[in-house]
Each structure stands twice: as structure tokens, then as C-alpha cells.
């Protein structure tokens, strides 16, 4: 007998005999049904007419269907095993399995079909696993599928300069090790999401974030930012007219100059500064250690710290300043000023700055409640205090209400415990401690020299809260 036929004789006969049971047959049906659906979906997806961005559909197609497929596949041997033990217990296993006639061409082709199907199954499971892993790497999966858990970060990410950078570029990166670590971690988090036990808010800083050198410097070269950056800010007051002022700051961003010297904000911190923080959020810095060019260290110790060397030690990198890269949650004042400078809420509405601040800083249980109360609160205010404005400028009131709701719902997520100020931004020092965690004038070396707080080392203040800075007129900036 030839090899294939021997195989068919010795293996297939018992297999077919035991395989003829309800569980295995259901398994077979499940497997083939999900296989057909999956292949159909992949073909449509490849041709490009899939067209659905629904993250839940993605979840069904990438995880549920393949899972069903595998379950079906597993049911087949389970059924065979059960039937075999059942028959064995009853002593009904035949000594000779029913004859199958290999000379019958229909039957022979049927068996060839089973062999081909098995091969196809391997291909399908392989492709499905690959696609599932690939899907888990997409921003939609990270951000939108875990809708509740990642809501705040996803919302901030979508409006950031990094909205086209996949989450994994910063959170996982390349290499087998980080891949495996991420999948292990990710699976744990998936389970937490499924069981609804994930932390609220999600902890920050991210402990296992890869070094900024690996993630940020793949796209940004700090040494390339040479020179100055002009920042123009508009602020509004709480008076009826919402009077505005301008502040102009020329930041000495620096970088590497033509003689290869590192200068300015970007130039002086990277690679040779370590610090110890006494809190989880790295907001209270008790000691800063700087490696000098001759290899010696200068330690700057905070005069407020009791045990300055106790705590997590960290080499300063991009993320110590840009801790909110891609997920910037604003300060309420800053957010409202920026929105008003862009035209909505319109500064033509009396007291809109004062009233708007009051509404966005209110306490609400959900974003939906906030949207309702902010909208009705603003309408009530104008209806009762400024009826004439309310009737003639109704469109502006509606627009202002929408803008206030947008400010609230991109920054505050009561369901996730993300409130104003939960995630301070370390770039700057006006809305959070930021640079002044070290540059506060009280981090001293042994000789009594402090890390500088001299305003002009970081920037030239070209105008501070000036009603109409002449410089803006000269520069032609409105
Ligand atoms: C350009 C880089 C970058 C990208 C892209 C990015 N993140 Fe982040 N992410 C960060 C940084 C930096 C932090 C803060 C790390 C720290 O302080 O340790 C962070 C923190 C987080 C946190 C912790 C909670 C918090 O708010 O600090 C979550 C959750 C998160 N990111 C989810 C996502 C998701 C989901 C995506 C994709 C939709 C994404 N991130 C894309 C850089 C990025
Ligand atoms: C895959 C490429 C990529 C990676 C990785 C990346 N960025 Fe960016 N980054 C960009 C692009 C593109 C822009 C937008 C540039 C523009 O709008 O001119 C940008 C803009 C920025 C800006 C200026 C705008 C803003 O949001 O303030 C900062 C700061 C920044 N990135 C910091 C970081 C940091 C810190 C990291 C590492 C955590 C990082 N980036 C990782 C591509 C990247
Ligand atoms: C000591 C704090 C600090 C560190 C460390 C730092 N930055 Fe910055 N960075 C700043 C400040 C301040 C600005 C200007 C902020 C603004 O525009 O409001 C800035 C601006 C930027 C910008 C925008 C530049 C532009 O033209 O608008 C990018 C991109 C950027 N940083 C990337 C990085 C990367 C990548 C690293 C790490 C290699 C890094 N930064 C390290 C403080 C820092
Ligand atoms: C973890 C501590 C730490 C933080 C946070 C920090 N710095 Fe520094 N910075 C230092 C140290 C240390 C030096 C070097 C001081 C020295 O050599 O005397 C320095 C030096 C500087 C210098 C050069 C000063 C000079 O005399 O030439 C500038 C400019 C500067 N920092 C800007 C910033 C800005 C802007 C931020 C916030 C975005 C910031 N730093 C955040 C620790 C810090
Ligand atoms: C260690 C560096 C550093 C020092 C020292 C420093 N600043 Fe700043 N300051 C910054 C940075 C960075 C920003 C820009 C923040 C941003 O991009 O929004 C800023 C912004 C400002 C602004 C703009 C206001 C705003 O709404 O953001 C004012 C005003 C200001 N600084 C005042 C001062 C004064 C006054 C001093 C001296 C007592 C001082 N700063 C010292 C780094 C510094």
C-alpha cells in the first residue's frame, strides 16, 4: 500500500468513526462558517471597500471571528475524545473500524478535501493572529476601542500635532523585547478593561515608557532647533468688556550652534542631568545632579527637602519637560483665553470670560451633565441679565455655549477621574510648577549657587500684559 493510502487506512478510519458526533459536527460547522466570513472580510478589506471605521466592528472581525474559528476547530477533537471515552466505557469500541472504500473516487476526494481544509485552517489561524496583532497596534484599537479607559488620552491625542503618529511609536517602539513586553502588558490591560477594573485615572507618569532617545529622537533632532521662538499670548479679564492684553515671550530654545556648542533650553539639559523626585508624579524635585565637562558632579539640593537623596533617580530627557506630548490637558484659564483669541466664545458678549470660567470650572458628574448645565447656565445668564443681548445676539450665545462645552469635554473626564490640573504640563511655569521644579532659586550647590531663576536666561519678556504692544504692530501681527 502506498504511504498516503496507509495513512488513510490507519488514521482516518478511526477518526471518521469517532468524528461522527454532534460536538465535532457543530465544531466543523462553526469553523467553516467563520472561515468563510473571515475570508470574505479580508478580501473586501484588501480591495478597499470595507469602509467601516467602527472600532467595535474591528474588534468583532479581528478577535471574535478568529476566536470562534479556533473554538470550532477545538470542538472537533474534543467531540472525538468524548465519544471515544464514552464508547470505551461502554466497551463498544469496535476491533475493526468500519471499512472505508478507498477505491471509491468520491470518498477519496472527500478525504483529500479534509487534508486541504486542514492546511487552509493553518493559514487562516496564522493570518488571523497576524492581523490581530497588527490591529492591536493601531491607534483606533488603543484609543477608541478602550473607549472609556483611554477616552482622555485619545481625545487629547486626536487634536495634537502627533495625531498621525501611532500610539505604539511612543508607547512600544521596535524590537522583539518591547513587543513581547507590550503584548504581555496589553493583555493584562485588555482583561482589566473587560472586567472594568482598570485604574481611574490611568496612572501617569508611564513607568515603562521607553527612553525618549529611542522614541522622540527618531523623528525630532533636538540639536536642530537652533535659536529663538516667539510666543504670543492673549489674556482676557473678568470685566464686562472682557478687556484683553497681550504677552510676548521670546524663548531661548537653542540647540547646537555652528561651533557644536549646546546652548539654550534644548541644549543644556540633555544627557548629563539626573534628578531625584520625592513624589510619584515627579513634581517635587529634591536633588539635581549635573555632570560637568571634567566628569565631576555638581549636586543642587533643595533647601525644602528633608532627605534629598531618597526617591526615584532619573536621567532628564525630553519627557521631563514634554510630559504631555500628544496628551496636553489645558489649564482652564489658558484654554478659555486661547478659544476666545480664536473667536469663540466671542469677546463681544458681556462678561463672557467671567461667566465662562465659572461654568467650565463647575463640578459635574458626567460630561453629558456638564454639557447640559453649561449650555443652560449660559442661556439663563444672558436671558436674565442681558435680555437685549440675548435676543439680538442669540447666535453668539449658542456658539459660546458650544465652545465652552468643547473646552470642558476635551479636558475634564469625570468618569475617568481626570479633572482640571490632574496632569500638569511641565513646559513653562505659569500654569504649573514646570521649569520651577528646579529653577526655583532654592536648589543650591555646596557653594551656595542656585539653579538660575533669572528670567532672561530662558526668555526675553518683550511685553507682559500689554494692551497693545508696539512690537506686535511693528511685526505686523494682529
Ligand atoms: C508622541 C508620543 C506619543 C504618542 C503618539 C502617544 N502617546 Fe500616550 N503618552 C506619551 C507621553 C510622553 C506620556 C506621558 C508619559 C509620562 O509622563 O511618563 C503618555 C501617557 C499616556 C497614558 C498615561 C496616562 C496619562 O495621561 O499620562 C496613556 C493611557 C496613553 N498615553 C495612551 C495613549 C494612546 C491611547 C495613544 C494613541 C491614541 C497614545 N498614548 C499616543 C506619548 C505619546
Ligand atoms: C513618528 C514621528 C514622531 C515621533 C516618534 C515624535 N514626534 Fe513630535 N512631532 C512629530 C510631528 C510630525 C510633529 C508636528 C510638526 C509640525 O506640526 O510642524 C511633531 C511635533 C512635536 C512638538 C511641537 C508641537 C507640540 O505639540 O507642542 C513637540 C513638542 C514634540 N513633537 C515633542 C515630541 C516628543 C517629546 C516625542 C517623544 C515622546 C515626540 N515628539 C515623538 C513627529 C513625531
Ligand atoms: C528643559 C526642558 C525641555 C527639554 C528637556 C526638551 N524640551 Fe523641547 N521644548 C521646550 C520648550 C520650553 C519648548 C517651547 C515650548 C512652546 O513652544 O511653548 C520646546 C519646544 C519643542 C518643540 C517645538 C519646536 C518648535 O519649533 O515649535 C519640539 C519639536 C521639541 N521641543 C522637542 C523636544 C525633544 C524631541 C526633546 C528631547 C530630545 C526635547 N524637546 C527636550 C523644553 C524642553
Ligand atoms: C530637573 C531639573 C530641571 C528642570 C525641570 C529644568 N531645568 Fe533647566 N537646568 C537645570 C540644571 C541643573 C541646569 C544647569 C545649571 C548650572 O549649570 O548652573 C539648567 C540650566 C538651564 C538653562 C541654562 C542656564 C544658564 O545659566 O545658561 C536654561 C536656559 C534652562 N535650564 C531652562 C529650563 C527651562 C525653560 C525649563 C522648563 C521647560 C527647565 N530649564 C527645566 C535643571 C532643570
Ligand atoms: C527656567 C526657565 C525660565 C525662567 C527662569 C523663567 N521663565 Fe518664564 N517662561 C519659561 C517658559 C519655557 C515659558 C513659556 C511657556 C509656554 O510655552 O507656554 C515662560 C513663559 C513666561 C510668561 C508667559 C506667560 C504665560 O502665560 O505663559 C511670563 C509672563 C513669564 N514666563 C515670566 C517670567 C518671569 C517674570 C521670570 C523671572 C522671575 C521668569 N518667567 C523666569 C521659562 C522660564
XYZ file of N, CA and C in Angstrom, residues 86-278:
579
model
N -16.580 7.611 25.841
C -17.929 7.104 26.102
C -18.066 5.666 25.613
N -17.596 5.441 24.363
C -17.694 4.103 23.788
C -16.814 3.112 24.544
N -15.637 3.646 24.996
C -14.699 2.773 25.695
C -15.330 2.277 26.988
N -15.955 3.264 27.714
C -16.608 2.927 28.979
C -17.654 1.834 28.745
N -18.401 1.988 27.654
C -19.453 1.019 27.360
C -18.902 -0.236 26.696
N -17.590 -0.242 26.482
C -16.953 -1.393 25.846
C -17.394 -1.585 24.411
N -17.694 -0.447 23.739
C -18.258 -0.592 22.398
C -17.291 -0.215 21.279
N -15.986 -0.080 21.634
C -15.062 0.278 20.561
C -14.875 -0.947 19.663
N -15.135 -0.801 18.389
C -15.031 -1.962 17.506
C -13.567 -2.364 17.326
N -13.319 -3.651 17.166
C -11.938 -4.097 16.978
C -11.472 -3.712 15.573
N -12.390 -3.732 14.653
C -12.055 -3.287 13.303
C -13.002 -2.134 12.969
N -12.400 -1.005 12.535
C -13.263 0.128 12.232
C -13.981 -0.131 10.923
N -15.155 0.446 10.786
C -15.931 0.203 9.576
C -15.064 0.467 8.348
N -15.231 -0.377 7.403
C -14.434 -0.296 6.185
C -14.713 1.016 5.469
N -13.666 1.680 5.035
C -13.934 2.782 4.107
C -13.303 2.399 2.790
N -14.045 2.649 1.778
C -13.614 2.129 0.497
C -12.817 3.177 -0.250
N -11.481 2.997 -0.219
C -10.631 3.993 -0.843
C -10.653 3.909 -2.365
N -11.309 2.871 -2.849
C -11.388 2.787 -4.312
C -12.516 3.669 -4.834
N -13.383 4.049 -3.884
C -14.494 4.916 -4.291
C -13.962 6.340 -4.524
N -13.960 6.838 -5.758
C -13.332 8.146 -6.041
C -13.989 9.290 -5.270
N -15.305 9.229 -5.081
C -15.977 10.319 -4.366
C -15.437 10.394 -2.947
N -15.347 9.242 -2.310
C -14.863 9.217 -0.942
C -13.405 9.674 -0.866
N -12.594 9.221 -1.850
C -11.181 9.592 -1.851
C -11.029 11.112 -1.959
N -11.804 11.712 -2.823
C -11.719 13.166 -2.988
C -12.189 13.882 -1.739
N -13.190 13.266 -1.098
C -13.690 13.854 0.156
C -12.560 13.945 1.164
N -11.787 12.880 1.237
C -10.696 12.873 2.209
C -9.608 13.861 1.807
N -9.315 13.962 0.535
C -8.344 14.964 0.084
C -8.809 16.354 0.485
N -10.124 16.529 0.392
C -10.683 17.831 0.776
C -10.377 18.129 2.243
N -10.551 17.116 3.106
C -10.276 17.331 4.532
C -8.813 17.739 4.733
N -7.916 17.090 3.989
C -6.491 17.421 4.141
C -6.211 18.856 3.696
N -6.788 19.243 2.555
C -6.600 20.611 2.064
C -7.188 21.605 3.066
N -8.378 21.236 3.611
C -9.035 22.134 4.565
C -8.151 22.336 5.789
N -7.493 21.266 6.243
C -6.620 21.394 7.403
C -5.489 22.371 7.107
N -4.920 22.239 5.917
C -3.858 23.161 5.535
C -4.374 24.601 5.533
N -5.553 24.796 4.933
C -6.147 26.139 4.882
C -6.366 26.688 6.294
N -6.811 25.794 7.201
C -7.049 26.233 8.579
C -5.792 26.815 9.208
N -4.660 26.136 8.937
C -3.398 26.639 9.478
C -3.133 28.040 8.933
N -3.361 28.205 7.625
C -3.128 29.514 7.011
C -4.051 30.563 7.639
N -5.330 30.173 7.835
C -6.297 31.143 8.371
C -5.922 31.553 9.797
N -5.575 30.569 10.633
C -5.204 30.918 12.012
C -3.981 31.834 12.001
N -3.015 31.498 11.123
C -1.801 32.324 11.034
C -2.136 33.749 10.653
N -2.925 33.905 9.576
C -3.273 35.247 9.105
C -4.054 36.007 10.174
N -5.004 35.301 10.808
C -5.834 35.974 11.816
C -4.972 36.468 12.966
N -3.997 35.652 13.417
C -3.160 36.087 14.531
C -2.361 37.311 14.118
N -1.805 37.252 12.893
C -1.010 38.382 12.428
C -1.853 39.658 12.406
N -3.082 39.500 11.875
C -3.942 40.681 11.765
C -4.373 41.197 13.131
N -4.584 40.275 14.070
C -4.996 40.706 15.406
C -3.885 41.527 16.051
N -2.647 41.027 15.916
C -1.514 41.751 16.491
C -1.396 43.121 15.839
N -1.541 43.134 14.499
C -1.438 44.372 13.762
C -2.523 45.360 14.212
N -3.727 44.837 14.393
C -4.839 45.691 14.807
C -4.590 46.260 16.197
N -3.998 45.419 17.075
C -3.748 45.898 18.435
C -2.752 47.056 18.424
N -1.978 47.177 17.337
C -1.009 48.264 17.240
C -1.621 49.553 16.700
N -2.843 49.499 16.188
C -3.395 50.697 15.570
C -3.912 51.662 16.624
N -3.889 52.962 16.255
C -4.344 53.985 17.199
C -5.810 53.771 17.553
N -6.608 53.311 16.567
C -8.034 53.100 16.836
C -8.204 52.065 17.947
N -7.408 50.997 17.863
C -7.561 49.963 18.871
C -7.215 50.519 20.247
N -6.046 51.185 20.334
C -5.594 51.685 21.635
C -6.559 52.734 22.147
N -6.951 53.638 21.259
C -7.677 54.800 21.732
C -9.179 54.622 21.768
N -9.727 54.102 20.661
C -11.182 54.132 20.544
C -11.844 52.878 21.096
N -11.178 51.729 20.972
C -11.828 50.513 21.440
C -11.948 50.529 22.954
N -10.838 50.909 23.594
C -10.879 51.007 25.048
C -11.418 52.385 25.388
N -12.452 52.718 24.683
C -13.147 53.987 24.728
C -13.132 54.679 26.102
N -13.643 54.002 27.109
C -13.754 54.641 28.422
C -12.364 54.864 29.023
N -11.577 53.780 29.010
C -10.295 53.836 29.692
C -9.384 54.887 29.084
N -9.320 54.921 27.737
C -8.361 55.801 27.077
C -9.016 57.097 26.613
N -10.286 57.315 26.953
C -11.001 58.491 26.468
C -10.199 59.776 26.559
N -9.695 60.123 27.744
C -8.969 61.378 27.878
C -7.743 61.458 26.972
N -6.922 60.401 26.968
C -5.686 60.438 26.177
C -6.008 60.455 24.684
N -7.039 59.694 24.297
C -7.453 59.617 22.891
C -7.954 60.972 22.427
N -8.784 61.631 23.246
C -9.328 62.935 22.879
C -8.211 63.956 22.679
N -7.260 63.970 23.625
C -6.171 64.939 23.531
C -5.268 64.614 22.350
N -5.076 63.317 22.109
C -4.200 62.859 21.027
C -4.729 63.301 19.666
N -6.062 63.181 19.479
C -6.640 63.464 18.170
C -6.437 64.912 17.738
N -6.303 65.842 18.725
C -6.121 67.243 18.356
C -4.661 67.669 18.506
N -3.757 66.725 18.753
C -2.356 67.101 18.955
C -1.592 67.062 17.632
N -0.356 67.586 17.680
C 0.483 67.535 16.471
C 0.851 66.108 16.139
N 0.636 65.189 17.078
C 1.035 63.802 16.849
C -0.132 62.916 16.431
N -1.233 63.539 15.970
C -2.423 62.736 15.699
C -2.206 61.710 14.596
N -1.100 61.841 13.850
C -0.831 60.823 12.825
C 0.275 59.877 13.246
N 0.762 60.047 14.473
C 1.805 59.140 14.972
C 1.108 58.010 15.737
N 1.279 56.760 15.311
C 0.593 55.667 16.013
C 1.001 55.599 17.489
N 0.054 55.242 18.352
C 0.345 55.145 19.792
C 1.605 54.318 20.036
N 1.750 53.231 19.262
C 2.859 52.314 19.524
C 4.215 52.942 19.243
N 4.279 53.970 18.377
C 5.579 54.595 18.107
C 6.165 55.161 19.381
N 5.319 55.696 20.264
C 5.838 56.249 21.513
C 5.736 55.245 22.655
N 4.677 54.446 22.663
C 4.456 53.609 23.842
C 5.107 52.236 23.756
N 5.474 51.789 22.561
C 6.067 50.458 22.473
C 7.409 50.487 21.761
N 7.431 50.997 20.546
C 8.685 51.048 19.820
C 9.052 49.702 19.230
N 10.214 49.667 18.589
C 10.574 48.467 17.841
C 11.380 47.495 18.694
N 11.624 46.325 18.164
C 12.424 45.317 18.870
C 11.540 44.241 19.470
N 12.076 43.029 19.486
C 11.298 41.882 19.957
C 10.936 42.037 21.431
N 11.913 42.514 22.227
C 11.665 42.573 23.664
C 10.508 43.514 23.998
N 10.547 44.716 23.416
C 9.480 45.663 23.744
C 8.150 45.154 23.210
N 8.209 44.431 22.076
C 6.989 43.861 21.514
C 6.358 42.871 22.505
N 7.192 41.964 22.997
C 6.668 40.949 23.914
C 6.167 41.609 25.203
N 6.975 42.527 25.745
C 6.563 43.224 26.975
C 5.217 43.907 26.771
N 5.092 44.575 25.602
C 3.854 45.313 25.347
C 2.670 44.370 25.240
N 2.879 43.212 24.597
C 1.753 42.295 24.433
C 1.335 41.722 25.791
N 2.343 41.430 26.630
C 2.025 40.898 27.949
C 1.249 41.942 28.751
N 1.796 43.166 28.742
C 1.146 44.276 29.416
C -0.233 44.555 28.852
N -0.285 44.580 27.498
C -1.523 44.902 26.800
C -2.609 43.882 27.120
N -2.225 42.611 27.214
C -3.211 41.580 27.516
C -3.763 41.788 28.915
N -2.865 42.145 29.843
C -3.306 42.424 31.205
C -4.322 43.582 31.185
N -3.992 44.618 30.384
C -4.884 45.771 30.339
C -6.216 45.435 29.669
N -6.160 44.576 28.623
C -7.403 44.167 27.966
C -8.324 43.483 28.971
N -7.715 42.621 29.802
C -8.502 41.923 30.815
C -9.084 42.945 31.798
N -8.262 43.940 32.178
C -8.755 44.969 33.102
C -9.938 45.734 32.509
N -9.838 46.003 31.186
C -10.936 46.716 30.529
C -12.185 45.837 30.511
N -11.983 44.545 30.172
C -13.121 43.627 30.100
C -13.790 43.489 31.470
N -12.975 43.450 32.518
C -13.541 43.281 33.859
C -13.890 44.619 34.515
N -13.588 45.704 33.782
C -13.888 47.036 34.305
C -13.139 47.337 35.610
N -11.889 46.868 35.707
C -11.126 47.093 36.939
C -9.916 47.999 36.708
N -9.863 48.654 35.530
C -8.693 49.499 35.255
C -8.692 50.732 36.172
N -7.489 51.260 36.458
C -7.412 52.388 37.382
C -8.040 53.659 36.785
N -8.689 54.442 37.611
C -9.261 55.729 37.180
C -8.720 56.805 38.095
N -8.000 57.778 37.635
C -7.468 57.907 36.285
C -6.335 56.910 36.036
N -6.033 56.730 34.746
C -4.897 55.888 34.378
C -3.637 56.568 34.903
N -2.757 55.765 35.498
C -1.597 56.371 36.148
C -0.664 57.082 35.172
N -0.116 58.159 35.642
C 0.901 58.894 34.920
C 1.902 59.334 35.982
N 3.182 59.389 35.724
C 3.872 59.004 34.504
C 3.818 57.508 34.201
N 4.051 57.218 32.916
C 4.068 55.834 32.478
C 5.424 55.251 32.872
N 5.393 54.241 33.746
C 6.659 53.760 34.315
C 7.557 53.082 33.287
N 6.946 52.311 32.383
C 7.800 51.572 31.457
C 7.893 52.218 30.075
N 7.697 53.540 30.019
C 7.847 54.225 28.740
C 9.310 54.081 28.307
N 9.526 53.853 27.014
C 10.907 53.672 26.569
C 11.646 55.003 26.616
N 12.986 54.975 26.650
C 13.729 56.224 26.747
C 13.392 57.150 25.578
N 13.292 58.445 25.900
C 12.936 59.425 24.887
C 13.910 59.368 23.710
N 15.169 59.030 24.018
C 16.166 58.934 22.959
C 15.675 57.990 21.851
N 15.042 56.890 22.265
C 14.561 55.920 21.272
C 13.280 56.381 20.594
N 12.382 57.007 21.351
C 11.088 57.297 20.737
C 11.030 58.665 20.066
N 11.448 59.729 20.758
C 11.273 61.066 20.186
C 12.335 61.363 19.132
N 13.564 60.916 19.410
C 14.657 61.334 18.537
C 14.661 60.606 17.203
N 13.738 59.617 17.055
C 13.565 59.016 15.749
C 12.979 60.028 14.773
N 12.227 60.991 15.278
C 11.602 61.989 14.405
C 12.145 63.394 14.653
N 12.534 63.689 15.895
C 12.999 65.053 16.211
C 14.488 65.026 16.531
N 15.223 65.972 16.005
C 16.630 66.095 16.378
C 16.751 67.349 17.227
N 16.960 67.214 18.548
C 16.943 68.401 19.392
C 17.980 69.421 18.958
N 19.124 68.934 18.470
C 20.191 69.850 18.093
C 19.787 70.728 16.908
N 18.706 70.341 16.229
C 18.286 71.118 15.052
C 17.488 72.361 15.427
N 16.940 72.403 16.646
C 16.143 73.586 16.996
C 17.087 74.702 17.396
N 17.601 75.424 16.425
C 18.550 76.475 16.780
C 17.813 77.793 16.870
N 18.021 78.480 17.988
C 17.545 79.844 18.046
C 16.356 80.114 18.929
N 15.575 81.082 18.512
C 14.575 81.685 19.375
C 13.183 81.311 18.897
N 12.251 81.301 19.833
C 10.869 81.070 19.432
C 9.991 82.148 20.058
N 9.212 82.830 19.209
C 8.350 83.897 19.705
C 6.986 83.330 20.075
N 6.575 83.586 21.321
C 5.261 83.121 21.757
C 4.382 84.341 22.055
N 3.198 84.368 21.466
C 2.271 85.476 21.688
C 1.033 84.922 22.383
N 0.703 85.493 23.533
C -0.489 85.024 24.245
C -1.449 86.177 24.490
N -2.727 85.912 24.339
C -3.746 86.920 24.614
C -4.497 86.492 25.869
N -4.710 87.434 26.799
C -5.490 87.112 28.001
C -6.673 88.059 28.107
N -7.768 87.557 28.618
C -8.972 88.374 28.786
C -9.260 88.553 30.269
N -9.859 89.697 30.620
C -10.163 89.955 32.034
C -11.623 89.651 32.327
N -11.957 89.770 33.629
C -13.299 89.434 34.088
C -14.282 90.608 34.046
N -13.905 91.708 33.400
C -14.822 92.855 33.358
C -15.896 92.649 32.288
N -16.835 93.580 32.242
C -17.956 93.429 31.307
C -17.478 93.364 29.854
N -16.430 94.156 29.560
C -15.940 94.231 28.172
C -14.973 93.103 27.822
N -14.634 92.272 28.767
C -13.625 91.219 28.565
C -12.332 91.815 28.014
N -11.845 92.920 28.621
C -10.680 93.595 28.034
C -9.512 92.634 27.895
N -8.798 92.793 26.788
C -7.711 91.851 26.516
C -6.348 92.513 26.562
N -5.329 91.725 26.890
C -3.943 92.179 26.862
C -3.111 91.119 26.167
N -1.884 91.528 25.780
C -1.002 90.594 25.089
C 0.298 90.413 25.864
N 0.828 89.200 25.813
C 2.144 88.938 26.375
C 3.006 88.338 25.276
N 4.226 88.872 25.134
C 5.143 88.372 24.111
C 6.401 87.844 24.774
N 6.688 86.597 24.530
C 7.860 85.984 25.140
C 8.764 85.463 24.035
N 10.041 85.830 24.078
C 10.991 85.273 23.124
C 11.808 84.207 23.857
N 11.489 82.951 23.565
C 12.129 81.834 24.283
C 13.481 81.508 23.666
N 14.481 81.313 24.542
C 15.806 80.938 24.019
C 15.863 79.417 23.908
N 15.259 78.897 22.865
C 15.133 77.455 22.727
C 16.478 76.791 22.453
N 17.313 77.458 21.659
C 18.681 76.971 21.455
C 18.782 75.659 20.720
N 19.808 74.906 21.082
C 20.121 73.672 20.365
C 21.628 73.589 20.237
N 22.110 73.135 19.083
C 23.557 73.062 18.885
C 23.937 74.184 17.933
N 24.900 75.030 18.324
C 25.238 76.145 17.436
C 26.284 75.701 16.408
N 26.711 76.661 15.568
C 27.587 76.282 14.452
C 28.939 75.753 14.931
N 29.314 76.079 16.161
C 30.579 75.552 16.691
C 30.328 74.279 17.498
N 29.125 73.729 17.344
C 28.789 72.469 18.010
C 28.607 72.594 19.516
N 28.482 73.830 20.010
C 28.207 74.006 21.428
C 26.715 73.862 21.670
N 26.373 73.227 22.780
C 24.958 73.110 23.117
C 24.532 74.362 23.876
N 23.463 74.976 23.426
C 23.020 76.207 24.077
C 21.522 76.161 24.327
N 21.063 77.121 25.114
C 19.627 77.339 25.283
C 18.911 76.194 25.980
N 17.594 76.324 26.003
C 16.756 75.385 26.751
C 16.968 73.949 26.275
N 16.987 73.740 24.944
C 17.162 72.375 24.454
C 18.589 71.884 24.586
N 19.526 72.822 24.565
C 20.919 72.401 24.548
C 21.468 71.953 25.886
N 21.009 72.585 26.979
C 21.741 72.424 28.238
C 21.303 71.263 29.128
N 20.170 70.623 28.844
C 19.679 69.642 29.819
C 19.943 68.185 29.470
N 20.152 67.915 28.182
C 20.041 66.513 27.792
C 21.318 65.717 28.023
N 21.163 64.555 28.627
C 22.270 63.609 28.732
C 23.088 63.681 29.999
N 23.155 64.842 30.648
C 24.085 64.918 31.774
C 23.437 65.432 33.066
N 22.095 65.459 33.102
C 21.446 65.906 34.343
C 20.588 64.768 34.890
N 20.786 64.454 36.153
C 19.940 63.460 36.810
C 19.223 64.139 37.955
N 18.068 63.598 38.337
C 17.389 64.200 39.473
C 16.665 63.165 40.315
N 16.366 63.565 41.542
C 15.626 62.692 42.449
C 14.311 63.388 42.758
N 13.191 62.666 42.570
C 11.915 63.287 42.941
C 11.325 62.522 44.114
N 10.650 63.255 44.977
C 10.127 62.600 46.178
C 8.682 62.170 46.002
